[in-house]
PDB file of C-alpha atoms in Angstrom:
ATOM      1  CA  MET A1298       0.000   0.000   0.000  1.00  0.00           C
ATOM      2  CA  ALA A1299       1.207   3.502  -0.777  1.00  0.00           C
ATOM      3  CA  ASP A1300       2.343   5.614   2.141  1.00  0.00           C
ATOM      4  CA  PHE A1301      -0.824   7.402   3.254  1.00  0.00           C
ATOM      5  CA  ARG A1302       0.878  10.569   4.469  1.00  0.00           C
ATOM      6  CA  ALA A1303       2.988  10.881   1.322  1.00  0.00           C
ATOM      7  CA  SER A1304      -0.099  10.380  -0.836  1.00  0.00           C
ATOM      8  CA  LEU A1305      -1.629  13.585   0.564  1.00  0.00           C
ATOM      9  CA  ALA A1306       0.542  15.488  -1.928  1.00  0.00           C
ATOM     10  CA  ASP A1307      -1.162  13.665  -4.819  1.00  0.00           C
ATOM     11  CA  THR A1308      -4.218  14.891  -6.711  1.00  0.00           C
ATOM     12  CA  ALA A1309      -6.138  11.637  -6.198  1.00  0.00           C
ATOM     13  CA  PRO A1310      -5.933   8.954  -3.528  1.00  0.00           C
ATOM     14  CA  ASP A1311      -4.091   5.722  -4.235  1.00  0.00           C
ATOM     15  CA  ALA A1312      -6.576   3.127  -5.490  1.00  0.00           C
ATOM     16  CA  ALA A1313      -5.199   0.671  -2.909  1.00  0.00           C
ATOM     17  CA  LEU A1314      -6.425   2.768   0.030  1.00  0.00           C
ATOM     18  CA  SER A1315      -9.218   1.212   2.061  1.00  0.00           C
ATOM     19  CA  PRO A1316     -12.493   3.185   2.132  1.00  0.00           C
ATOM     20  CA  PRO A1317     -11.779   4.640   5.612  1.00  0.00           C
ATOM     21  CA  LEU A1318      -8.323   5.840   4.547  1.00  0.00           C
ATOM     22  CA  ALA A1319      -9.666   7.174   1.245  1.00  0.00           C
ATOM     23  CA  ALA A1320     -12.308   9.131   3.185  1.00  0.00           C
ATOM     24  CA  LEU A1321      -9.642  10.595   5.472  1.00  0.00           C
ATOM     25  CA  TRP A1322      -7.586  11.467   2.383  1.00  0.00           C
ATOM     26  CA  TRP A1323     -10.504  13.427   0.885  1.00  0.00           C
ATOM     27  CA  ALA A1324     -11.179  15.117   4.223  1.00  0.00           C
ATOM     28  CA  LYS A1325      -7.558  16.283   4.431  1.00  0.00           C
ATOM     29  CA  LYS A1326      -7.947  17.663   0.910  1.00  0.00           C
ATOM     30  CA  GLY A1327     -11.054  19.567   2.048  1.00  0.00           C
ATOM     31  CA  ASP A1328     -13.674  17.596   0.108  1.00  0.00           C
ATOM     32  CA  TRP A1329     -15.953  16.675   3.012  1.00  0.00           C
ATOM     33  CA  ASP A1330     -18.841  15.608   0.774  1.00  0.00           C
ATOM     34  CA  GLN A1331     -16.673  13.032  -0.994  1.00  0.00           C
ATOM     35  CA  ALA A1332     -15.273  11.835   2.334  1.00  0.00           C
ATOM     36  CA  HIS A1333     -18.782  11.259   3.706  1.00  0.00           C
ATOM     37  CA  ARG A1334     -19.937   9.511   0.509  1.00  0.00           C
ATOM     38  CA  ILE A1335     -17.095   7.000   0.709  1.00  0.00           C
ATOM     39  CA  VAL A1336     -17.851   5.764   4.241  1.00  0.00           C
ATOM     40  CA  GLN A1337     -21.577   6.307   4.649  1.00  0.00           C
ATOM     41  CA  ASP A1338     -22.610   2.995   3.082  1.00  0.00           C
ATOM     42  CA  GLU A1339     -19.713   0.874   4.299  1.00  0.00           C
ATOM     43  CA  GLY A1340     -20.753  -1.573   6.987  1.00  0.00           C
ATOM     44  CA  ASP A1341     -17.491  -2.006   8.857  1.00  0.00           C
ATOM     45  CA  ALA A1342     -16.486  -0.483  12.190  1.00  0.00           C
ATOM     46  CA  ASN A1343     -13.490   1.428  10.808  1.00  0.00           C
ATOM     47  CA  SER A1344     -15.663   3.231   8.265  1.00  0.00           C
ATOM     48  CA  ALA A1345     -18.167   4.106  10.991  1.00  0.00           C
ATOM     49  CA  TRP A1346     -15.331   5.414  13.178  1.00  0.00           C
ATOM     50  CA  VAL A1347     -14.054   7.632  10.373  1.00  0.00           C
ATOM     51  CA  HIS A1348     -17.602   8.796   9.642  1.00  0.00           C
ATOM     52  CA  ALA A1349     -17.965   9.733  13.326  1.00  0.00           C
ATOM     53  CA  HIS A1350     -14.698  11.656  13.191  1.00  0.00           C
ATOM     54  CA  LEU A1351     -15.843  13.585  10.100  1.00  0.00           C
ATOM     55  CA  HIS A1352     -19.056  14.629  11.870  1.00  0.00           C
ATOM     56  CA  ARG A1353     -17.097  15.564  14.990  1.00  0.00           C
ATOM     57  CA  VAL A1354     -14.722  17.789  13.015  1.00  0.00           C
ATOM     58  CA  GLU A1355     -17.727  19.483  11.426  1.00  0.00           C
ATOM     59  CA  GLY A1356     -19.261  20.096  14.856  1.00  0.00           C
ATOM     60  CA  ASP A1357     -22.210  17.765  14.243  1.00  0.00           C
ATOM     61  CA  LEU A1358     -21.933  16.010  17.605  1.00  0.00           C
ATOM     62  CA  GLY A1359     -25.310  14.278  17.438  1.00  0.00           C
ATOM     63  CA  ASN A1360     -24.406  12.388  14.264  1.00  0.00           C
ATOM     64  CA  ALA A1361     -20.860  11.872  15.535  1.00  0.00           C
ATOM     65  CA  GLY A1362     -22.217  10.097  18.630  1.00  0.00           C
ATOM     66  CA  TYR A1363     -24.423   7.882  16.484  1.00  0.00           C
ATOM     67  CA  TRP A1364     -21.488   6.814  14.299  1.00  0.00           C
ATOM     68  CA  TYR A1365     -19.177   6.271  17.303  1.00  0.00           C
ATOM     69  CA  ARG A1366     -21.794   3.854  18.682  1.00  0.00           C
ATOM     70  CA  GLN A1367     -22.035   2.097  15.281  1.00  0.00           C
ATOM     71  CA  ALA A1368     -18.258   1.712  15.325  1.00  0.00           C
ATOM     72  CA  GLY A1369     -18.191   0.340  18.854  1.00  0.00           C
ATOM     73  CA  GLN A1370     -15.813   3.159  19.757  1.00  0.00           C
ATOM     74  CA  PRO A1371     -16.068   5.366  22.814  1.00  0.00           C
ATOM     75  CA  VAL A1372     -17.012   8.950  22.064  1.00  0.00           C
ATOM     76  CA  ALA A1373     -13.671  10.667  21.497  1.00  0.00           C
ATOM     77  CA  LYS A1374     -12.407  12.721  24.406  1.00  0.00           C
ATOM     78  CA  ASP A1375      -9.003  13.499  22.895  1.00  0.00           C
ATOM     79  CA  THR A1376      -8.213  16.401  20.602  1.00  0.00           C
ATOM     80  CA  LEU A1377      -9.171  16.163  16.948  1.00  0.00           C
ATOM     81  CA  GLU A1378      -5.489  15.934  16.026  1.00  0.00           C
ATOM     82  CA  ALA A1379      -4.859  13.113  18.510  1.00  0.00           C
ATOM     83  CA  GLU A1380      -7.922  11.239  17.291  1.00  0.00           C
ATOM     84  CA  TRP A1381      -6.811  11.699  13.670  1.00  0.00           C
ATOM     85  CA  GLU A1382      -3.403  10.203  14.510  1.00  0.00           C
ATOM     86  CA  ARG A1383      -5.009   7.327  16.432  1.00  0.00           C
ATOM     87  CA  ILE A1384      -7.354   6.507  13.531  1.00  0.00           C
ATOM     88  CA  VAL A1385      -4.593   6.625  10.930  1.00  0.00           C
ATOM     89  CA  ALA A1386      -2.238   4.548  13.092  1.00  0.00           C
ATOM     90  CA  THR A1387      -4.957   1.939  13.649  1.00  0.00           C
ATOM     91  CA  LEU A1388      -5.903   1.754   9.986  1.00  0.00           C
ATOM     92  CA  LEU A1389      -2.286   1.472   8.843  1.00  0.00           C
ATOM     93  CA  ALA A1390      -1.374  -1.182  11.428  1.00  0.00           C
TER      94      ALA A1390
END
């Protein structure tokens, strides 16, 4: 798999990225609609976790809580930056 952080300089995400990582890639590029579209219909916990994070960043805490519960994750209490790093580290592990 391509290095996720290095791929942020590209104009499109690497096709090998999983849906959660692709969604985070689009979010970092500022295309929140595309990021949401990628994970909203995925049924796995990692996609739900990323979807929760996207809502949290946008300040939509009600939807964020819903998606955290779908992911089986505790509602994030760390900073957005720390949660971002935790998500990326988990997905790349």
